[in-house]
PDB file of C-alpha atoms in Angstrom:
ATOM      1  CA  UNK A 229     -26.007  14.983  55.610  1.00 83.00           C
ATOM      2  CA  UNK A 230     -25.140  16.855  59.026  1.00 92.00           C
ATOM      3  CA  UNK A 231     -24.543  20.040  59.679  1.00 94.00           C
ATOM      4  CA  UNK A 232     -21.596  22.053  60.666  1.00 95.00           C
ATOM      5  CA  UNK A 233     -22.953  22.071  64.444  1.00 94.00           C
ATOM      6  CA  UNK A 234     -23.461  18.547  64.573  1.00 95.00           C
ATOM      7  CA  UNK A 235     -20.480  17.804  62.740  1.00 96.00           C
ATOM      8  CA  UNK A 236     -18.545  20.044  65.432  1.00 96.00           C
ATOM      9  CA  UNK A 237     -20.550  18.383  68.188  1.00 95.00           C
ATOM     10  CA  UNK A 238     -19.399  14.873  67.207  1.00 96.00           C
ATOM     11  CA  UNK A 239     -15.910  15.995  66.881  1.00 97.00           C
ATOM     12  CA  UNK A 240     -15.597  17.196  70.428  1.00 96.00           C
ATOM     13  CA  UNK A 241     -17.295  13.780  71.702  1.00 96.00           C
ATOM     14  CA  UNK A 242     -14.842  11.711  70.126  1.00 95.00           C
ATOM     15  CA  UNK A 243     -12.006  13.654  71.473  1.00 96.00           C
ATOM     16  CA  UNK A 244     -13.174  12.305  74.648  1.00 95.00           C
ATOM     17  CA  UNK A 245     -13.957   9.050  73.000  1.00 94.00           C
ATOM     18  CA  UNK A 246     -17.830   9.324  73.667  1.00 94.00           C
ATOM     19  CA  UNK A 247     -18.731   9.374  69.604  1.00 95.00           C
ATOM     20  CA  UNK A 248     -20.942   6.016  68.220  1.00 95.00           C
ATOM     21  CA  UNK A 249     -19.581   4.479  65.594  1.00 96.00           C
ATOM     22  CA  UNK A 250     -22.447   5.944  63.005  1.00 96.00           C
ATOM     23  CA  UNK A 251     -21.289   9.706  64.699  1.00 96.00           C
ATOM     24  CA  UNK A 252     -18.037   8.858  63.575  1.00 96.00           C
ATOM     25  CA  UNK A 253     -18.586   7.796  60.313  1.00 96.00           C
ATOM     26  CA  UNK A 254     -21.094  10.594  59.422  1.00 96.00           C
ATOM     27  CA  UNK A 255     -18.463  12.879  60.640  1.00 96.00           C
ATOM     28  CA  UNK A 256     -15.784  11.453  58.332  1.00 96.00           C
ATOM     29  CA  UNK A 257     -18.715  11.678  55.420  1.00 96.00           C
ATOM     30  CA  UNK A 258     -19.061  15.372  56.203  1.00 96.00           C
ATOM     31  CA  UNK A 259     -15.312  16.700  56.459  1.00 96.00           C
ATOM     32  CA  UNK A 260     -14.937  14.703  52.633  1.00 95.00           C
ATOM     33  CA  UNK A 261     -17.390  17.834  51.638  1.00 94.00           C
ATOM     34  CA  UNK A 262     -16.451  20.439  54.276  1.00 96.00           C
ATOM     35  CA  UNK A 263     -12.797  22.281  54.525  1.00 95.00           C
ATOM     36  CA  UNK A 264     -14.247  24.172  57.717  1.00 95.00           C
ATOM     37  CA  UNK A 265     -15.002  21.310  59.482  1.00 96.00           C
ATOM     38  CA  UNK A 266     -11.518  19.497  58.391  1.00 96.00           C
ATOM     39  CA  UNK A 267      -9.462  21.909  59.484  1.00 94.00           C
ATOM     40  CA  UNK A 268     -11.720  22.437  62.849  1.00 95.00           C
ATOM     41  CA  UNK A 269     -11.633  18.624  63.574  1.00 95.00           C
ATOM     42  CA  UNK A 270      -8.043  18.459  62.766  1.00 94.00           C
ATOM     43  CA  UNK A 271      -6.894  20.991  65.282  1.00 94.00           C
ATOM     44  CA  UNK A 272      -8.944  19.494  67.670  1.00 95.00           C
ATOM     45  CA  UNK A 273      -7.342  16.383  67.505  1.00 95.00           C
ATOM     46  CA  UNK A 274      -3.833  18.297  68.076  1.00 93.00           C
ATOM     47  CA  UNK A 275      -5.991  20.647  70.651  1.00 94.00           C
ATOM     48  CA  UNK A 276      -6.228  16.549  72.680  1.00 94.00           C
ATOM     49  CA  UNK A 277      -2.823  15.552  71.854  1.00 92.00           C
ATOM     50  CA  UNK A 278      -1.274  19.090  73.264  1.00 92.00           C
ATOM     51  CA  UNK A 279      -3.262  18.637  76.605  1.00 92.00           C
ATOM     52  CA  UNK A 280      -2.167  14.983  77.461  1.00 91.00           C
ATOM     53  CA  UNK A 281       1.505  16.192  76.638  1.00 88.00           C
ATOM     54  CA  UNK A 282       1.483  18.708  78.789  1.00 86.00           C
ATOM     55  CA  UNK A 283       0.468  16.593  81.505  1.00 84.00           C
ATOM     56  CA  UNK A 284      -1.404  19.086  83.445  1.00 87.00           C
ATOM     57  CA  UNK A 285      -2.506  18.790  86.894  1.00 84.00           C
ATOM     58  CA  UNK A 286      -4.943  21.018  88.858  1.00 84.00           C
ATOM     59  CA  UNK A 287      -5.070  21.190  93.002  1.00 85.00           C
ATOM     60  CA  UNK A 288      -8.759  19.190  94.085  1.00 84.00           C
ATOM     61  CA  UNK A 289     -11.726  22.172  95.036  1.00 83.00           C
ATOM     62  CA  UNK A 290     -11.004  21.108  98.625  1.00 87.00           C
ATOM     63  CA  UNK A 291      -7.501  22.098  98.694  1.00 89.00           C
ATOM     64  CA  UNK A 292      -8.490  25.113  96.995  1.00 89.00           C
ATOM     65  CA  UNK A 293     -11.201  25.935  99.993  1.00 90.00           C
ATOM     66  CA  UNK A 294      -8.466  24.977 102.195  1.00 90.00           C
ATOM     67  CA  UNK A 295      -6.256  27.754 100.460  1.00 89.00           C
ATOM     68  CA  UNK A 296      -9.249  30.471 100.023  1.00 89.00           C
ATOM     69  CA  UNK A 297      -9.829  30.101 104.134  1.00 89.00           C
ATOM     70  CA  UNK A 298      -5.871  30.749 104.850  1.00 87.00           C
ATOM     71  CA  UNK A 299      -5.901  33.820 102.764  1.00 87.00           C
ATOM     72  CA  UNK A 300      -9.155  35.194 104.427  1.00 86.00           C
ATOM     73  CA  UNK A 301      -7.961  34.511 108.019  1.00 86.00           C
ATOM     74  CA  UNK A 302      -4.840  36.090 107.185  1.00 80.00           C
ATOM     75  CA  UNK A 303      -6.253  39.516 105.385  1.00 77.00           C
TER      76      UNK A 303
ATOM     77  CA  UNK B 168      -9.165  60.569  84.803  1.00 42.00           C
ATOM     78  CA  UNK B 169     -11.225  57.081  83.740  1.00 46.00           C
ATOM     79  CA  UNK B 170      -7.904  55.689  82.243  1.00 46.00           C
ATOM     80  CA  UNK B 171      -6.116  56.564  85.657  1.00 46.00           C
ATOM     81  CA  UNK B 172      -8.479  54.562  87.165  1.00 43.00           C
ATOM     82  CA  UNK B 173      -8.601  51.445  84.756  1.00 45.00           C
ATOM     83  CA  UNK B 174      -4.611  51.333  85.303  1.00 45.00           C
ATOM     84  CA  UNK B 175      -5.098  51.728  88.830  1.00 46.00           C
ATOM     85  CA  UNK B 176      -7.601  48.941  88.863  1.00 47.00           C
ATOM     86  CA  UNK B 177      -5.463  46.267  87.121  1.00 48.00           C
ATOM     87  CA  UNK B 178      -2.677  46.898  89.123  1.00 61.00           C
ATOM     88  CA  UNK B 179      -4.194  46.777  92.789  1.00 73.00           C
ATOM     89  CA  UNK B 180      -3.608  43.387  94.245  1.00 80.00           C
ATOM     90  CA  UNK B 181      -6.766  41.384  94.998  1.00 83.00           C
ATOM     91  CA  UNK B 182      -6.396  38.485  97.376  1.00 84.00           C
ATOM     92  CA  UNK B 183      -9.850  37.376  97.211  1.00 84.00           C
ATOM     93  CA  UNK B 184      -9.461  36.175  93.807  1.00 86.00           C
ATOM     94  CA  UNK B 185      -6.014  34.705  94.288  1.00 89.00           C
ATOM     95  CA  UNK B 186      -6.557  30.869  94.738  1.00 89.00           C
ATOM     96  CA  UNK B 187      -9.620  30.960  91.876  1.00 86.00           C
ATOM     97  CA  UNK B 188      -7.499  33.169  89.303  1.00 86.00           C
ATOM     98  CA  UNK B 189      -4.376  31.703  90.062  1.00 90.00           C
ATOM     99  CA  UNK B 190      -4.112  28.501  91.913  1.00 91.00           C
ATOM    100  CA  UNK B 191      -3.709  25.962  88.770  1.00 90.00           C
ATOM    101  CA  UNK B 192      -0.925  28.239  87.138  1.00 91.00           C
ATOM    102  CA  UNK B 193       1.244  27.978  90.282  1.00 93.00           C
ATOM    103  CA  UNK B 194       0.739  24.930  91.057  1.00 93.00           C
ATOM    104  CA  UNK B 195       1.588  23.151  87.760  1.00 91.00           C
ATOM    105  CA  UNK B 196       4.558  25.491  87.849  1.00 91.00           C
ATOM    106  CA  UNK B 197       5.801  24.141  90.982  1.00 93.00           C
ATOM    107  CA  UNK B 198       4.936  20.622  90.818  1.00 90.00           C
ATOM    108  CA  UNK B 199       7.083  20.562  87.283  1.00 87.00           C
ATOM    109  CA  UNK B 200      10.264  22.315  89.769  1.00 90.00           C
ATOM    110  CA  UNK B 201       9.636  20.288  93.297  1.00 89.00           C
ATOM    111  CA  UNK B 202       8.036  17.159  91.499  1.00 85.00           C
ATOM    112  CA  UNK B 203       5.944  16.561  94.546  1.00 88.00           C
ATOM    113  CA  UNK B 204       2.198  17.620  94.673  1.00 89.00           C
ATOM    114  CA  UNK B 205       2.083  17.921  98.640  1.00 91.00           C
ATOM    115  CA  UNK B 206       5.114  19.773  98.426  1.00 93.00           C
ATOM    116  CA  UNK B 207       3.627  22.007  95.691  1.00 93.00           C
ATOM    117  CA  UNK B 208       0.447  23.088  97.837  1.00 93.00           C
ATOM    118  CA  UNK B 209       2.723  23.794 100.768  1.00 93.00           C
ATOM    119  CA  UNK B 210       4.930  26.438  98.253  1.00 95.00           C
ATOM    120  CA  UNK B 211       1.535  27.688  97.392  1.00 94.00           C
ATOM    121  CA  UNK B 212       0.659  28.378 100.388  1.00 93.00           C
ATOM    122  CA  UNK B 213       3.302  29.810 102.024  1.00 93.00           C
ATOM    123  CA  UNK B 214       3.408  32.183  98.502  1.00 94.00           C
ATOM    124  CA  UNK B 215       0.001  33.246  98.652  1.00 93.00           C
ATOM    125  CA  UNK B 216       0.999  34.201 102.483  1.00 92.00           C
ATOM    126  CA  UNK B 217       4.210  36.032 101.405  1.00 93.00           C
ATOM    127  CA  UNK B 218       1.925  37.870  98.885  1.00 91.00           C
ATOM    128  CA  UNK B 219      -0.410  38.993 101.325  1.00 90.00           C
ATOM    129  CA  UNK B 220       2.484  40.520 104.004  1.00 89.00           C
ATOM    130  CA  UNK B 221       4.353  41.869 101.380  1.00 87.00           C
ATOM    131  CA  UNK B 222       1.558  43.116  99.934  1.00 85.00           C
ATOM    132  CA  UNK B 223       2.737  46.746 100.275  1.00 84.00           C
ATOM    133  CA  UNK B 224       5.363  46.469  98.345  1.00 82.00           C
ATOM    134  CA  UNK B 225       3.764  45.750  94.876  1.00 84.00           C
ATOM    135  CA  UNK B 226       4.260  48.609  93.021  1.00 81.00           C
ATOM    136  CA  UNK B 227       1.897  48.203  90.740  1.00 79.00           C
ATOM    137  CA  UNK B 228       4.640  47.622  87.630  1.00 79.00           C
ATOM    138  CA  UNK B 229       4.076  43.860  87.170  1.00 82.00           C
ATOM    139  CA  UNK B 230       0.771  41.825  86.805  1.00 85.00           C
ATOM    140  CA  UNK B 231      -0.621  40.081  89.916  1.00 87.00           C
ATOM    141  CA  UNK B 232       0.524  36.785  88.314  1.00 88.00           C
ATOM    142  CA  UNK B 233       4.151  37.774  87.224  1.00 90.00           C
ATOM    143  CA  UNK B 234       4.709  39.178  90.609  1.00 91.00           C
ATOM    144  CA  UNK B 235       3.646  35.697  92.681  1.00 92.00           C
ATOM    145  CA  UNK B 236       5.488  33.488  90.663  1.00 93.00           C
ATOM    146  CA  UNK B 237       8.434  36.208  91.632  1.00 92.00           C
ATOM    147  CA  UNK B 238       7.364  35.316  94.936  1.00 94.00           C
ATOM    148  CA  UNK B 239       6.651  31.512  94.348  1.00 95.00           C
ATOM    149  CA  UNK B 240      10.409  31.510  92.383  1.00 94.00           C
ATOM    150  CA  UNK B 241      11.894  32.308  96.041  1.00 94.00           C
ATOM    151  CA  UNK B 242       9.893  29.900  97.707  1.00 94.00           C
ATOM    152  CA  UNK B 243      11.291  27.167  95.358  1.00 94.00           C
ATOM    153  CA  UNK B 244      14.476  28.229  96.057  1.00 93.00           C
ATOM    154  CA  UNK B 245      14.495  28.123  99.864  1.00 93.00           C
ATOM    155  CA  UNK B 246      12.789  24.816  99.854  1.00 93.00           C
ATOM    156  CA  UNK B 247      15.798  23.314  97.753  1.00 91.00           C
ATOM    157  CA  UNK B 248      18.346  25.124 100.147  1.00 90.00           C
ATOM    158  CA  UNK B 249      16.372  23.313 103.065  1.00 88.00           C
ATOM    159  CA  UNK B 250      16.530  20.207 102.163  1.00 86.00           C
ATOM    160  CA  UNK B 251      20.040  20.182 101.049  1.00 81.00           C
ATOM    161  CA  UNK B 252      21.204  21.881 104.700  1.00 78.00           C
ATOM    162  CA  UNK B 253      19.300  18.942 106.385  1.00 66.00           C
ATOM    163  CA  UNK B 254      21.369  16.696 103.907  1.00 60.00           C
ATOM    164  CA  UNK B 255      24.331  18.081 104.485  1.00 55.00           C
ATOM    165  CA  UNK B 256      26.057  20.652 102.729  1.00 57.00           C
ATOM    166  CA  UNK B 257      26.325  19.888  99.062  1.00 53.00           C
ATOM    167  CA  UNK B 258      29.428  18.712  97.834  1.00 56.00           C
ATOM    168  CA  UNK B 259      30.876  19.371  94.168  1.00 55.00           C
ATOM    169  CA  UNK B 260      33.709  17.604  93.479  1.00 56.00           C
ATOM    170  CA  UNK B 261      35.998  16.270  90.761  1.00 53.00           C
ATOM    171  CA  UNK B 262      36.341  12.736  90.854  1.00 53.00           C
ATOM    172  CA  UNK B 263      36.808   9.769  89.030  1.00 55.00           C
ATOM    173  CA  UNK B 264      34.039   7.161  89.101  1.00 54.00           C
ATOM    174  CA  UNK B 265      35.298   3.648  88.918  1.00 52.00           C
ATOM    175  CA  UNK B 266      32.092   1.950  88.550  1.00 53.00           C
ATOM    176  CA  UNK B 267      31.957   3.455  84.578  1.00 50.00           C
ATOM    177  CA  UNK B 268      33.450   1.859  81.469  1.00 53.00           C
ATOM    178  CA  UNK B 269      32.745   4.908  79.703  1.00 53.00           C
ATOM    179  CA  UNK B 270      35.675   6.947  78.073  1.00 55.00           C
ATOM    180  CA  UNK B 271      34.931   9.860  79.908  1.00 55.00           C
ATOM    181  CA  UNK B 272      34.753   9.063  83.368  1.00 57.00           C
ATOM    182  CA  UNK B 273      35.100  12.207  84.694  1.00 61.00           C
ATOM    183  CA  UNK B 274      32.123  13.657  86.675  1.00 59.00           C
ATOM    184  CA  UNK B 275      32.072  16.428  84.234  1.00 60.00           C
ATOM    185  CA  UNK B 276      31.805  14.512  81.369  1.00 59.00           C
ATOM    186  CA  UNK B 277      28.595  12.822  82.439  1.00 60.00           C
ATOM    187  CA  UNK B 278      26.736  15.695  82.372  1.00 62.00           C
ATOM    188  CA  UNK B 279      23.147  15.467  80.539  1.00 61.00           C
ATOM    189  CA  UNK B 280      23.419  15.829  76.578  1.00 64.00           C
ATOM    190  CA  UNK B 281      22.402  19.572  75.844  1.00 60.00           C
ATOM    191  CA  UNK B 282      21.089  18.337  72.688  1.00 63.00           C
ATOM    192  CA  UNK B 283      19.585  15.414  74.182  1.00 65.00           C
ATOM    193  CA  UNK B 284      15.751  14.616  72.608  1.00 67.00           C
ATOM    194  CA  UNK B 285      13.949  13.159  75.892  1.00 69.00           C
ATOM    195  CA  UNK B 286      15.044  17.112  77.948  1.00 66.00           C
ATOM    196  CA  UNK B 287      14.483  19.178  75.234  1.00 71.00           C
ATOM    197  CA  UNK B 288      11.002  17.353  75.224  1.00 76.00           C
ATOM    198  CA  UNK B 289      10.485  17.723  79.296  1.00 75.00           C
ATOM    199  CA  UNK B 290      11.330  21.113  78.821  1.00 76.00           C
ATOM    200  CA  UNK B 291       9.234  21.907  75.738  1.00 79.00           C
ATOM    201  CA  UNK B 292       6.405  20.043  77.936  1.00 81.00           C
ATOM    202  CA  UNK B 293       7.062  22.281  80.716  1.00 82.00           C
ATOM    203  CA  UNK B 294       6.703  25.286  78.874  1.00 84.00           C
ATOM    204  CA  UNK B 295       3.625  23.890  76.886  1.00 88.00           C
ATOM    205  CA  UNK B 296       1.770  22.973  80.419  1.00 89.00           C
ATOM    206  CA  UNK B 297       2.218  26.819  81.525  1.00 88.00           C
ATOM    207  CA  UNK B 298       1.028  28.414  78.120  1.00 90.00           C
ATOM    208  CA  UNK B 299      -2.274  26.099  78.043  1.00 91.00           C
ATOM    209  CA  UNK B 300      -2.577  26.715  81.660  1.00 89.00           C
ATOM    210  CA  UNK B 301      -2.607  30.294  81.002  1.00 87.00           C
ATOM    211  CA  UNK B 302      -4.662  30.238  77.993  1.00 91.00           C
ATOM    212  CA  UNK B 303      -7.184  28.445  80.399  1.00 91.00           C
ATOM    213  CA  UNK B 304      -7.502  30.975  83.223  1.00 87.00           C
ATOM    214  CA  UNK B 305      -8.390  33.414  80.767  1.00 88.00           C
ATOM    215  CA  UNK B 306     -11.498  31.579  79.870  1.00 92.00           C
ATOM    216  CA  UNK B 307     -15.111  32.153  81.956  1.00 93.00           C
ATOM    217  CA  UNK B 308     -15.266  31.021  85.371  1.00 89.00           C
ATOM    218  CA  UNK B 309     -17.973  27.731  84.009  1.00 92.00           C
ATOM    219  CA  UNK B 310     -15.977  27.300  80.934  1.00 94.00           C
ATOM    220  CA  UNK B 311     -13.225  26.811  82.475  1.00 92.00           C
ATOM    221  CA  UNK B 312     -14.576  24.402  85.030  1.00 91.00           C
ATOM    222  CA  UNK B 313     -16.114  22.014  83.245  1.00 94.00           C
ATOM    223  CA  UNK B 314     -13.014  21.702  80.277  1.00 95.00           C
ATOM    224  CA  UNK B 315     -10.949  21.021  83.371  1.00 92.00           C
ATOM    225  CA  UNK B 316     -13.447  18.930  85.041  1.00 92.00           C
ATOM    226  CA  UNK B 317     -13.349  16.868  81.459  1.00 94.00           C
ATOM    227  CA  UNK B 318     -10.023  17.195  80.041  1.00 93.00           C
ATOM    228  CA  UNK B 319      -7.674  17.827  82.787  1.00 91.00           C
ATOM    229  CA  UNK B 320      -9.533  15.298  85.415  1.00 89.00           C
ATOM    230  CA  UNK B 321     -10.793  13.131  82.777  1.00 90.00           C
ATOM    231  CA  UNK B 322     -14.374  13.060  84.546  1.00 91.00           C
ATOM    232  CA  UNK B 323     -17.363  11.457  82.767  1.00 93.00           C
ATOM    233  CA  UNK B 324     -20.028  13.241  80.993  1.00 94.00           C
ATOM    234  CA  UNK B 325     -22.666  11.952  83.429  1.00 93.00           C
ATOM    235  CA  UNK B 326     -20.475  12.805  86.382  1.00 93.00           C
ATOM    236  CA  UNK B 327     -19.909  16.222  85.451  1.00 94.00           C
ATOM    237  CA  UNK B 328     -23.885  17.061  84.849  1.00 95.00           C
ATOM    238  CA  UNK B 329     -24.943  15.215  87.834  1.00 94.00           C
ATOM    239  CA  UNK B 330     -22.693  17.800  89.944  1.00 92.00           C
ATOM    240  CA  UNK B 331     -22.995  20.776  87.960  1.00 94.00           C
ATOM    241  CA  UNK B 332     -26.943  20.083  87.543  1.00 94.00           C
ATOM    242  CA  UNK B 333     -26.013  20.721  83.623  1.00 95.00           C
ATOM    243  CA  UNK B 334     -27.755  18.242  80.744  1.00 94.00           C
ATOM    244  CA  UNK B 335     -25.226  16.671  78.071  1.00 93.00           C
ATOM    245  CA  UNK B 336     -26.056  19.159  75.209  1.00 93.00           C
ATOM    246  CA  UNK B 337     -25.702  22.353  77.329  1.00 94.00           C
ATOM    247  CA  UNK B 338     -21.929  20.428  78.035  1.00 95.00           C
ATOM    248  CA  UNK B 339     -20.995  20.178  74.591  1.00 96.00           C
ATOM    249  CA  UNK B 340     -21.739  23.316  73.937  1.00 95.00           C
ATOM    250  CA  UNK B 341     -19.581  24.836  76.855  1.00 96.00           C
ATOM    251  CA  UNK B 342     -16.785  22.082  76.238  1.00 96.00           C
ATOM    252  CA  UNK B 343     -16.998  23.347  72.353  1.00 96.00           C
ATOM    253  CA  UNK B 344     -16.952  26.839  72.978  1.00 96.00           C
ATOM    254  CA  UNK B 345     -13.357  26.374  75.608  1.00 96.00           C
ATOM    255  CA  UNK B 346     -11.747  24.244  72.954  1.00 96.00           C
ATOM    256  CA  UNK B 347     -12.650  26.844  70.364  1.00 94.00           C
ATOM    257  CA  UNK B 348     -11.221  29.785  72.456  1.00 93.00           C
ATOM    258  CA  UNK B 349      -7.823  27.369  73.525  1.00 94.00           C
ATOM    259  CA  UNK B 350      -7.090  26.981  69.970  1.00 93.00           C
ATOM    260  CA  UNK B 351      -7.279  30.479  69.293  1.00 91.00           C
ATOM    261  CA  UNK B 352      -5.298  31.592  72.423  1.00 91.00           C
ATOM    262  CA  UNK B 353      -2.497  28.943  71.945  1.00 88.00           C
ATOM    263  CA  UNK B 354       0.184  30.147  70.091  1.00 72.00           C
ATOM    264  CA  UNK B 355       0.213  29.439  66.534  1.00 74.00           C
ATOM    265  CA  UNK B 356       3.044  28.227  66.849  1.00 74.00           C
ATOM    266  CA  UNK B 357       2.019  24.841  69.015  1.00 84.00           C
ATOM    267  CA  UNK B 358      -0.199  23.775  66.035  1.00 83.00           C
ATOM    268  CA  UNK B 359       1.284  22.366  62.787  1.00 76.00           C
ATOM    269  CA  UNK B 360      -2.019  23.182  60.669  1.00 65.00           C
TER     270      UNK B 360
END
């Protein structure tokens, strides 16, 4: 059996689709014994879905630079 | 006298940390408006330029961030009113459009569905984006870098370690301890459990 931390681990990993097979199933083995873990690896799953509906998008570190000089020269 | 200065300290503008504190916020908040990402950076910049000339008149009553996307609001505007006078003044009118075999063929009545499911579902998107975006910025400066370096770019494991000089585990745990803090900070009320 796995522990919380592990079990926690493997959830996060296969929210990014990086979990074996044998993670997977020794996750689904521990959240049949483990309402913590259920509920945590439940909202993660929603914690995914919620992200790639919102469709975020962030500006690339060089714009950012780019930005960060402007506001220097100008202060 | 120390609480005078705490409120005096929140409310002083700080330019410095602008881009880094506020950057992804306004940008995902323009780029849902303009729908153009060069566009976006331009608004950006020209707000974080605004900010600094009108810097003297922040009173102090708003946060930093309420008070550029004031700022940024204006900048949105302008940029629509630009590219409308370059257009050509824009016309309303009533008319009748013969290429419809609608009943209603009146402009008027071909207005967007208020109740329609796919805008109440842009908009509830829109509105989602801004709330995880600022449940992000509150998180610690690495935290927040690598969750967006993972979730947001979608950049491999090994990718992210080789930059950040990080191994795997010492990801998982940051990664874990950002998606524990964004489920707590998201409102309740965007989970069903």
């Amino acid at each position: 059996m796995i522990s919380c931390d592990e079990a926690a681990v493997i959830s996060n990993k296969s929210q990014y689709k990086e979990a074996s097979l044998s993670e997977k199933f020794k996750l689904k083995l521990h959240i049949l014994f483990c309402g913590t873990c259920a509920v945590f690896s439940k909202k993660n799953k929603q914690l995914t879905s919620l992200m790639a509906k919102a469709k975020l998008c962030v500006m690339s570190d060089l714009d950012k630079k780019v930005l960060k000089q402007t506001i220097e020269e100008q202060l | 006298m120390i609480d005078r200065k705490i409120a005096m300290s929140v409310h002083k503008l700080q330019p410095n940390t602008w881009v880094d504190a506020y950057a992804d916020y306004l940008f995902n908040y323009a780029v849902v408006r303009v729908s153009d990402e060069e566009i976006a950076k331009d608004l950006i910049q020209e707000t974080f330029i605004a900010g600094l000339n009108s810097a003297k008149n922040f009173k102090g009553q708003a946060t930093e961030r309420t008070w550029l996307i004031a700022i940024l609001k204006r900048k949105i505007i302008d940029h629509y009113r630009k590219i409308n006078s370059k257009k050509g003044k824009a016309e309303v009118r009533l008319e009748y459009n013969a290429s419809s075999d609608s009943d209603g063929d009146r402009l008027e009545e071909q207005v967007a569905d208020p109740v329609s499911i796919a805008e109440n579902d842009a908009l509830e998107n829109q509105e989602l984006g801004l709330a995880i975006q600022s449940c992000m910025d509150q998180l610690p400066q690495n935290q927040r870098q690598v969750f967006t370096m993972k979730t947001v770019r979608g950049l491999s494991t090994e990718d992210i370690c080789k930059e950040l000089d990080i191994n795997p585990s010492n990801l998982w745990v940051i990664i874990h301890r950002a998606r524990k803090t964004l489920m707590g900070c998201l409102n309740q009320n965007w989970f069903t459990i």
